[in-house]
Amino acid sequence: MKKSRILMFLGVLLPLMLFVFPLWNITLEAPQYPTPLGMDIYINDFADANPHDIKNINLMNHYVGMKYIPDAIPEFKIFPIGIITTTIIGLLIAFKANYKWYLYWFILMAVLSAAGLYDFYLWEHDYGHDLDPKAIMKFTNPDGSVMGFQPPLFGSKDILNFRAHSYPQLGAYFMGVGMLLSFIAFFVGKKGK
Amino acid sequence: MKKIKYSILAFLGLAMVLTSCQPKAKTTNGALSSGAAEKVYVAPGEHDEYYAFISGGFSGQLSVYGLPSGRLFKVIPVFSQDAEKAYGYNEETKPMLNTSHGFVPWDDSHHPDISQTNGELDGRYVFINGNNTPRIAKIDLTTFETTEIIEVPNSAGNHSSSFVTENTEYVVAGTRFSVPVPQRDMSIKDYKGNFKGALSFISVDPEDGGMDIKFQLLMPGFDYDLSHPGRGASHGWFFFTTYNTEEANTLLEVNASQNDKDFIAAVNWKKIEEYVNNGGGKKMPSNYAHNVYDEHTHTATSTMKKEVLVVDPSEVPGAVYFLPTPKSPHGCDVDPSGEYIVGNGKLSADLTVHSFTKMISAIENEKFDGEAYGIPILKFEDVLAGTVSQPGLGPLHTEFDGQGNAYTTFFISSEVVKWKLGTWEVIDRKPTYYSVGHLMIPGGNSRKPFGKYVLAMNKITKDRYLPTGPEVTQSAQLYDITGEKMELLLDFPTIGEPHYAAGIAADIVKANSKKIFNLEDNKHEYATTNDNDVKVVRNGKEVHIYMTMIRSHFNPDNIEGVKVGDKVYFHVTNLEQDYDVPHGVSVIGANTSELLIMPGQTESFVWEPKQVGVWPFYCTDFCSALHQEMQGYIRVSPANSNIDLSWSLGE
């Protein structure tokens, strides 16, 4: 088998690790939480980093009127279907198609990832801004607007007494490496031509 | 004038000498040295190296301190009611204080001891004795709560306890006072020959720690003062000091101090265990309470047991011997190797040390010096390992550092004396402030003492602290024993009378410490683990409120339909699952205490409203930014009212 095809196979299969490892993690640090509160986001679920973390995040966030983190969101149904679909497409490409299609698969994945990230951003924005009007504590920004409590999409940020961290996890890295491999496979294929 | 000049010069000279001496003094003067503060300093946020479990004596409790800082972390209620934790007040823990004498909400707690595996501390449990109404309690070190108490029948003044064998096979409960067995109405004058001293061997289940009296040895009517298990070669033996071998029943300070030598009773418990396992001993009707707290139901149950197996030592030849020991020995301490048994004769000028090897050889050669009630008495000279001569006044207790050194407290001369095993020479002595009783080296009652500190527990403090009226604190003092000479590092006040203590490296215990109770494991009969299950139920004149709590509200917070004369049970579940977020609750006029409920736990208290009105209840333990808002009302109507029960939250 050609080297490029092997790379493509590997690249296509790696995103399946998303079903094993978390995609993303949000961690909240504060002085009174020596063990920070954390939430792992899987392709199909929210999970506690330590037992009961989500429950405790909810309890704490209700002071400013944030909604409870839902047990499930529609994305948890769509994302797995998306990953399985792109994997099947990728496998078909790896079996049947020539190297040019490797690039198309890479672009497809890049577009879908960007869409996923944007969706994640929208969810975070809603979570951080759609506050209960009867909230116990109300905070405003220096300009007078209502303060939002949106966690960062990527990176670290101070939110009141908390420092929030939001970073991709192992599942996301596997997907990234997979995409990179398909991109490399395209060039290897092109060179071999 | 000349004279004055000279004296001034002399004074200056002396001052210079003293001043020039000071730098030297810093290294040798114990508490005066600046190094002492550094040695006990535990920086903010740092943890102590050892846990010290110090008995509360007449407080009936056990307190938890950190060493070397001497900081108090917790007072664990054991034999006494504790309003702070609702122990003995709430419905769940009231059964813990049940006895054959009814509800006994106090005791005199003396000697804590930590469970062992292979002769080393395993940090699973602490055992402690109740001296007054004989009981042995077990404290679970995952929760630092009392989880089991067993009453000891046929016993009185349960003093020579609670010490464990090296695999925690048994915890012993030896009676200090001999009494009629079984108890009966008889003349006190007929004490001699008729009263018995029960030494109880309480088995500890290796899996769940469950306690059970395996057998009681009915010994002659002496007073059994203290005890220690053998270890290593002497594992399988237990040693008990006795006094009042005169068997006097009045004015004991004189009449029990006549014999030049009393005994250390050496008990081969393995032999008796074998005898019992083969059907030996006889079952005697009895009545004693066995109280067990279940971590899943968060509730204790009390069972009355009706039988106890008793063994007459004369029927098990070779199981019990008496070692003559001068004079009214108090402490009975076995060194980490198990070879030396130290009998601290409190009225003796010397310290007597017996040899286990010599004892065995004397037994094998049947070198007896008579017998007492069928129990062979060994010859003093044949079992004596050596004598520490004139070490101080009033020797009480000895501990060991594992390096061949022993440390003995002297009550009358208020000091700790370090001496060497084998050579019996005194190495060092340091004063205590004042009237020291027990001392403790972490891991003391084990094969492997940690040997870094000795903690002296003092009865009297007089001028050592700010005065607090006629009653002043008792205290503990910490000495560094890593060098040839001891160094006093710290004094700190204690709860009640610090009778004895057990110390253990923090690392063995702290990793197992529970942070919360899992709500899904809550099997309490009245638990409400979900907000949807909240309810109020009437059952005749009883009203049961199934309530939940979370930051920062009760559910329900408005309750109506309760009547004067009702017995209202608040069954409250803390729905939190976060470390260190307990909530409290109490209601105006409650005749019990508040409840202090840990995350995931359910507790209950009874409130009997006597007045019509709308009465508030509230959270008693600061819980959150909205703790002050965590409150509710309960409406109490006249006894003949027909208002239905109703409850609500947020309406």
mmCIF file with all atom_site columns, C-alpha atoms in Angstrom, chain B residues 139-271:
data_model
loop_
_atom_site.group_PDB
_atom_site.id
_atom_site.type_symbol
_atom_site.label_atom_id
_atom_site.label_alt_id
_atom_site.label_comp_id
_atom_site.label_asym_id
_atom_site.label_entity_id
_atom_site.label_seq_id
_atom_site.pdbx_PDB_ins_code
_atom_site.Cartn_x
_atom_site.Cartn_y
_atom_site.Cartn_z
_atom_site.occupancy
_atom_site.B_iso_or_equiv
_atom_site.pdbx_formal_charge
_atom_site.auth_seq_id
_atom_site.auth_comp_id
_atom_site.auth_asym_id
_atom_site.auth_atom_id
_atom_site.pdbx_PDB_model_num
ATOM 1   C CA . ILE B 1 139 ? -13.828 5.753   66.307  1.00 0.00 ? 139 ILE B CA 1
ATOM 2   C CA . ASP B 1 140 ? -13.595 5.348   62.554  1.00 0.00 ? 140 ASP B CA 1
ATOM 3   C CA . LEU B 1 141 ? -10.718 7.397   61.150  1.00 0.00 ? 141 LEU B CA 1
ATOM 4   C CA . THR B 1 142 ? -12.325 7.866   57.748  1.00 0.00 ? 142 THR B CA 1
ATOM 5   C CA . THR B 1 143 ? -15.035 9.991   59.359  1.00 0.00 ? 143 THR B CA 1
ATOM 6   C CA . PHE B 1 144 ? -13.474 10.755  62.760  1.00 0.00 ? 144 PHE B CA 1
ATOM 7   C CA . GLU B 1 145 ? -16.772 9.727   64.311  1.00 0.00 ? 145 GLU B CA 1
ATOM 8   C CA . THR B 1 146 ? -17.672 7.226   67.001  1.00 0.00 ? 146 THR B CA 1
ATOM 9   C CA . THR B 1 147 ? -19.175 4.267   65.191  1.00 0.00 ? 147 THR B CA 1
ATOM 10  C CA . GLU B 1 148 ? -19.402 1.569   67.852  1.00 0.00 ? 148 GLU B CA 1
ATOM 11  C CA . ILE B 1 149 ? -19.691 1.344   71.632  1.00 0.00 ? 149 ILE B CA 1
ATOM 12  C CA . ILE B 1 150 ? -19.835 -1.903  73.559  1.00 0.00 ? 150 ILE B CA 1
ATOM 13  C CA . GLU B 1 151 ? -20.687 -1.999  77.235  1.00 0.00 ? 151 GLU B CA 1
ATOM 14  C CA . VAL B 1 152 ? -18.546 -4.280  79.383  1.00 0.00 ? 152 VAL B CA 1
ATOM 15  C CA . PRO B 1 153 ? -20.503 -6.350  81.913  1.00 0.00 ? 153 PRO B CA 1
ATOM 16  C CA . ASN B 1 154 ? -19.086 -7.662  85.213  1.00 0.00 ? 154 ASN B CA 1
ATOM 17  C CA . SER B 1 155 ? -16.662 -4.746  85.104  1.00 0.00 ? 155 SER B CA 1
ATOM 18  C CA . ALA B 1 156 ? -16.326 -1.510  87.075  1.00 0.00 ? 156 ALA B CA 1
ATOM 19  C CA . GLY B 1 157 ? -13.931 1.343   86.562  1.00 0.00 ? 157 GLY B CA 1
ATOM 20  C CA . ASN B 1 158 ? -12.875 0.166   83.131  1.00 0.00 ? 158 ASN B CA 1
ATOM 21  C CA . HIS B 1 159 ? -9.334  1.487   83.492  1.00 0.00 ? 159 HIS B CA 1
ATOM 22  C CA . SER B 1 160 ? -6.796  -1.023  82.164  1.00 0.00 ? 160 SER B CA 1
ATOM 23  C CA . SER B 1 161 ? -8.010  -0.451  78.615  1.00 0.00 ? 161 SER B CA 1
ATOM 24  C CA . SER B 1 162 ? -8.340  0.094   75.702  1.00 0.00 ? 162 SER B CA 1
ATOM 25  C CA . PHE B 1 163 ? -5.146  -1.413  74.297  1.00 0.00 ? 163 PHE B CA 1
ATOM 26  C CA . VAL B 1 164 ? -4.979  -3.500  71.162  1.00 0.00 ? 164 VAL B CA 1
ATOM 27  C CA . THR B 1 165 ? -2.966  -6.579  70.234  1.00 0.00 ? 165 THR B CA 1
ATOM 28  C CA . GLU B 1 166 ? -0.636  -6.346  67.293  1.00 0.00 ? 166 GLU B CA 1
ATOM 29  C CA . ASN B 1 167 ? -3.126  -7.355  64.631  1.00 0.00 ? 167 ASN B CA 1
ATOM 30  C CA . THR B 1 168 ? -6.023  -5.738  66.452  1.00 0.00 ? 168 THR B CA 1
ATOM 31  C CA . GLU B 1 169 ? -7.257  -9.248  67.245  1.00 0.00 ? 169 GLU B CA 1
ATOM 32  C CA . TYR B 1 170 ? -8.458  -7.920  70.578  1.00 0.00 ? 170 TYR B CA 1
ATOM 33  C CA . VAL B 1 171 ? -8.971  -4.710  72.426  1.00 0.00 ? 171 VAL B CA 1
ATOM 34  C CA . VAL B 1 172 ? -8.918  -5.325  76.174  1.00 0.00 ? 172 VAL B CA 1
ATOM 35  C CA . ALA B 1 173 ? -11.100 -3.905  78.916  1.00 0.00 ? 173 ALA B CA 1
ATOM 36  C CA . GLY B 1 174 ? -9.685  -4.658  82.352  1.00 0.00 ? 174 GLY B CA 1
ATOM 37  C CA . THR B 1 175 ? -11.630 -3.709  85.430  1.00 0.00 ? 175 THR B CA 1
ATOM 38  C CA . ARG B 1 176 ? -10.007 -1.410  87.949  1.00 0.00 ? 176 ARG B CA 1
ATOM 39  C CA . PHE B 1 177 ? -12.556 -2.163  90.673  1.00 0.00 ? 177 PHE B CA 1
ATOM 40  C CA . SER B 1 178 ? -13.420 -5.722  91.490  1.00 0.00 ? 178 SER B CA 1
ATOM 41  C CA . VAL B 1 179 ? -17.103 -6.317  92.074  1.00 0.00 ? 179 VAL B CA 1
ATOM 42  C CA . PRO B 1 180 ? -19.451 -9.223  92.831  1.00 0.00 ? 180 PRO B CA 1
ATOM 43  C CA . VAL B 1 181 ? -19.863 -11.313 89.677  1.00 0.00 ? 181 VAL B CA 1
ATOM 44  C CA . PRO B 1 182 ? -22.682 -11.551 88.923  1.00 0.00 ? 182 PRO B CA 1
ATOM 45  C CA . GLN B 1 183 ? -23.722 -8.353  90.668  1.00 0.00 ? 183 GLN B CA 1
ATOM 46  C CA . ARG B 1 184 ? -25.810 -8.966  93.765  1.00 0.00 ? 184 ARG B CA 1
ATOM 47  C CA . ASP B 1 185 ? -26.824 -7.540  97.107  1.00 0.00 ? 185 ASP B CA 1
ATOM 48  C CA . MET B 1 186 ? -24.100 -8.542  99.577  1.00 0.00 ? 186 MET B CA 1
ATOM 49  C CA . SER B 1 187 ? -22.115 -7.059  102.414 1.00 0.00 ? 187 SER B CA 1
ATOM 50  C CA . ILE B 1 188 ? -19.122 -5.001  101.299 1.00 0.00 ? 188 ILE B CA 1
ATOM 51  C CA . LYS B 1 189 ? -17.152 -6.440  104.233 1.00 0.00 ? 189 LYS B CA 1
ATOM 52  C CA . ASP B 1 190 ? -17.245 -9.815  102.491 1.00 0.00 ? 190 ASP B CA 1
ATOM 53  C CA . TYR B 1 191 ? -15.221 -8.409  99.579  1.00 0.00 ? 191 TYR B CA 1
ATOM 54  C CA . LYS B 1 192 ? -12.166 -10.596 100.111 1.00 0.00 ? 192 LYS B CA 1
ATOM 55  C CA . GLY B 1 193 ? -12.387 -13.792 98.125  1.00 0.00 ? 193 GLY B CA 1
ATOM 56  C CA . ASN B 1 194 ? -15.833 -12.989 96.830  1.00 0.00 ? 194 ASN B CA 1
ATOM 57  C CA . PHE B 1 195 ? -15.319 -10.082 94.478  1.00 0.00 ? 195 PHE B CA 1
ATOM 58  C CA . LYS B 1 196 ? -13.880 -10.715 91.017  1.00 0.00 ? 196 LYS B CA 1
ATOM 59  C CA . GLY B 1 197 ? -11.836 -8.716  88.548  1.00 0.00 ? 197 GLY B CA 1
ATOM 60  C CA . ALA B 1 198 ? -13.010 -9.237  84.972  1.00 0.00 ? 198 ALA B CA 1
ATOM 61  C CA . LEU B 1 199 ? -10.482 -8.862  82.168  1.00 0.00 ? 199 LEU B CA 1
ATOM 62  C CA . SER B 1 200 ? -12.485 -8.689  78.960  1.00 0.00 ? 200 SER B CA 1
ATOM 63  C CA . PHE B 1 201 ? -11.086 -9.569  75.558  1.00 0.00 ? 201 PHE B CA 1
ATOM 64  C CA . ILE B 1 202 ? -13.122 -7.859  72.870  1.00 0.00 ? 202 ILE B CA 1
ATOM 65  C CA . SER B 1 203 ? -12.551 -9.264  69.415  1.00 0.00 ? 203 SER B CA 1
ATOM 66  C CA . VAL B 1 204 ? -12.368 -6.896  66.463  1.00 0.00 ? 204 VAL B CA 1
ATOM 67  C CA . ASP B 1 205 ? -13.565 -8.140  63.097  1.00 0.00 ? 205 ASP B CA 1
ATOM 68  C CA . PRO B 1 206 ? -10.664 -7.773  60.631  1.00 0.00 ? 206 PRO B CA 1
ATOM 69  C CA . GLU B 1 207 ? -13.078 -6.795  57.848  1.00 0.00 ? 207 GLU B CA 1
ATOM 70  C CA . ASP B 1 208 ? -15.536 -4.318  59.307  1.00 0.00 ? 208 ASP B CA 1
ATOM 71  C CA . GLY B 1 209 ? -14.059 -3.695  62.749  1.00 0.00 ? 209 GLY B CA 1
ATOM 72  C CA . GLY B 1 210 ? -17.169 -5.070  64.484  1.00 0.00 ? 210 GLY B CA 1
ATOM 73  C CA . MET B 1 211 ? -16.582 -5.623  68.193  1.00 0.00 ? 211 MET B CA 1
ATOM 74  C CA . ASP B 1 212 ? -17.742 -8.548  70.300  1.00 0.00 ? 212 ASP B CA 1
ATOM 75  C CA . ILE B 1 213 ? -16.770 -9.757  73.759  1.00 0.00 ? 213 ILE B CA 1
ATOM 76  C CA . LYS B 1 214 ? -15.039 -13.027 73.013  1.00 0.00 ? 214 LYS B CA 1
ATOM 77  C CA . PHE B 1 215 ? -14.402 -13.951 76.647  1.00 0.00 ? 215 PHE B CA 1
ATOM 78  C CA . GLN B 1 216 ? -13.966 -12.547 80.116  1.00 0.00 ? 216 GLN B CA 1
ATOM 79  C CA . LEU B 1 217 ? -11.286 -13.827 82.426  1.00 0.00 ? 217 LEU B CA 1
ATOM 80  C CA . LEU B 1 218 ? -12.593 -13.773 86.011  1.00 0.00 ? 218 LEU B CA 1
ATOM 81  C CA . MET B 1 219 ? -9.494  -12.906 88.016  1.00 0.00 ? 219 MET B CA 1
ATOM 82  C CA . PRO B 1 220 ? -9.007  -12.563 91.794  1.00 0.00 ? 220 PRO B CA 1
ATOM 83  C CA . GLY B 1 221 ? -10.505 -9.441  93.345  1.00 0.00 ? 221 GLY B CA 1
ATOM 84  C CA . PHE B 1 222 ? -7.521  -7.112  92.927  1.00 0.00 ? 222 PHE B CA 1
ATOM 85  C CA . ASP B 1 223 ? -7.580  -3.729  91.213  1.00 0.00 ? 223 ASP B CA 1
ATOM 86  C CA . TYR B 1 224 ? -6.370  -3.995  87.596  1.00 0.00 ? 224 TYR B CA 1
ATOM 87  C CA . ASP B 1 225 ? -4.802  -0.682  86.774  1.00 0.00 ? 225 ASP B CA 1
ATOM 88  C CA . LEU B 1 226 ? -3.206  -0.603  83.339  1.00 0.00 ? 226 LEU B CA 1
ATOM 89  C CA . SER B 1 227 ? -2.213  -3.025  80.649  1.00 0.00 ? 227 SER B CA 1
ATOM 90  C CA . HIS B 1 228 ? -0.214  -3.510  77.510  1.00 0.00 ? 228 HIS B CA 1
ATOM 91  C CA . PRO B 1 229 ? -0.049  -6.218  74.892  1.00 0.00 ? 229 PRO B CA 1
ATOM 92  C CA . GLY B 1 230 ? 3.051   -8.224  74.204  1.00 0.00 ? 230 GLY B CA 1
ATOM 93  C CA . ARG B 1 231 ? 4.567   -7.930  70.752  1.00 0.00 ? 231 ARG B CA 1
ATOM 94  C CA . GLY B 1 232 ? 7.125   -9.769  68.689  1.00 0.00 ? 232 GLY B CA 1
ATOM 95  C CA . ALA B 1 233 ? 8.086   -12.836 70.721  1.00 0.00 ? 233 ALA B CA 1
ATOM 96  C CA . SER B 1 234 ? 5.608   -11.918 73.451  1.00 0.00 ? 234 SER B CA 1
ATOM 97  C CA . HIS B 1 235 ? 2.731   -11.469 70.995  1.00 0.00 ? 235 HIS B CA 1
ATOM 98  C CA . GLY B 1 236 ? -0.083  -13.598 72.368  1.00 0.00 ? 236 GLY B CA 1
ATOM 99  C CA . TRP B 1 237 ? 0.454   -12.323 75.906  1.00 0.00 ? 237 TRP B CA 1
ATOM 100 C CA . PHE B 1 238 ? -1.146  -9.384  77.672  1.00 0.00 ? 238 PHE B CA 1
ATOM 101 C CA . PHE B 1 239 ? 0.193   -7.770  80.823  1.00 0.00 ? 239 PHE B CA 1
ATOM 102 C CA . PHE B 1 240 ? -1.894  -6.072  83.507  1.00 0.00 ? 240 PHE B CA 1
ATOM 103 C CA . THR B 1 241 ? -0.648  -4.185  86.548  1.00 0.00 ? 241 THR B CA 1
ATOM 104 C CA . THR B 1 242 ? -2.510  -4.749  89.797  1.00 0.00 ? 242 THR B CA 1
ATOM 105 C CA . TYR B 1 243 ? -2.766  -2.978  93.112  1.00 0.00 ? 243 TYR B CA 1
ATOM 106 C CA . ASN B 1 244 ? -4.750  -3.778  96.229  1.00 0.00 ? 244 ASN B CA 1
ATOM 107 C CA . THR B 1 245 ? -3.609  -7.378  96.159  1.00 0.00 ? 245 THR B CA 1
ATOM 108 C CA . GLU B 1 246 ? -4.454  -6.993  99.849  1.00 0.00 ? 246 GLU B CA 1
ATOM 109 C CA . GLU B 1 247 ? -8.100  -7.067  98.731  1.00 0.00 ? 247 GLU B CA 1
ATOM 110 C CA . ALA B 1 248 ? -8.989  -4.271  101.118 1.00 0.00 ? 248 ALA B CA 1
ATOM 111 C CA . ASN B 1 249 ? -12.367 -2.644  100.814 1.00 0.00 ? 249 ASN B CA 1
ATOM 112 C CA . THR B 1 250 ? -11.945 0.471   102.932 1.00 0.00 ? 250 THR B CA 1
ATOM 113 C CA . LEU B 1 251 ? -9.383  3.276   103.251 1.00 0.00 ? 251 LEU B CA 1
ATOM 114 C CA . LEU B 1 252 ? -7.405  1.926   100.340 1.00 0.00 ? 252 LEU B CA 1
ATOM 115 C CA . GLU B 1 253 ? -4.747  4.634   100.461 1.00 0.00 ? 253 GLU B CA 1
ATOM 116 C CA . VAL B 1 254 ? -3.452  2.844   103.536 1.00 0.00 ? 254 VAL B CA 1
ATOM 117 C CA . ASN B 1 255 ? -4.894  -0.619  103.312 1.00 0.00 ? 255 ASN B CA 1
ATOM 118 C CA . ALA B 1 256 ? -3.995  -1.210  99.678  1.00 0.00 ? 256 ALA B CA 1
ATOM 119 C CA . SER B 1 257 ? -0.433  0.005   100.222 1.00 0.00 ? 257 SER B CA 1
ATOM 120 C CA . GLN B 1 258 ? 0.690   -2.611  102.721 1.00 0.00 ? 258 GLN B CA 1
ATOM 121 C CA . ASN B 1 259 ? 2.150   -5.263  100.435 1.00 0.00 ? 259 ASN B CA 1
ATOM 122 C CA . ASP B 1 260 ? 5.698   -4.596  99.409  1.00 0.00 ? 260 ASP B CA 1
ATOM 123 C CA . LYS B 1 261 ? 4.952   -6.089  96.032  1.00 0.00 ? 261 LYS B CA 1
ATOM 124 C CA . ASP B 1 262 ? 1.823   -6.314  93.961  1.00 0.00 ? 262 ASP B CA 1
ATOM 125 C CA . PHE B 1 263 ? 1.639   -8.151  90.662  1.00 0.00 ? 263 PHE B CA 1
ATOM 126 C CA . ILE B 1 264 ? 1.778   -7.800  86.976  1.00 0.00 ? 264 ILE B CA 1
ATOM 127 C CA . ALA B 1 265 ? -0.660  -10.399 85.668  1.00 0.00 ? 265 ALA B CA 1
ATOM 128 C CA . ALA B 1 266 ? 0.685   -12.036 82.522  1.00 0.00 ? 266 ALA B CA 1
ATOM 129 C CA . VAL B 1 267 ? -2.144  -13.473 80.461  1.00 0.00 ? 267 VAL B CA 1
ATOM 130 C CA . ASN B 1 268 ? -1.521  -15.871 77.583  1.00 0.00 ? 268 ASN B CA 1
ATOM 131 C CA . TRP B 1 269 ? -4.605  -14.891 75.631  1.00 0.00 ? 269 TRP B CA 1
ATOM 132 C CA . LYS B 1 270 ? -3.805  -17.201 72.739  1.00 0.00 ? 270 LYS B CA 1
ATOM 133 C CA . LYS B 1 271 ? -4.022  -20.119 75.128  1.00 0.00 ? 271 LYS B CA 1
#
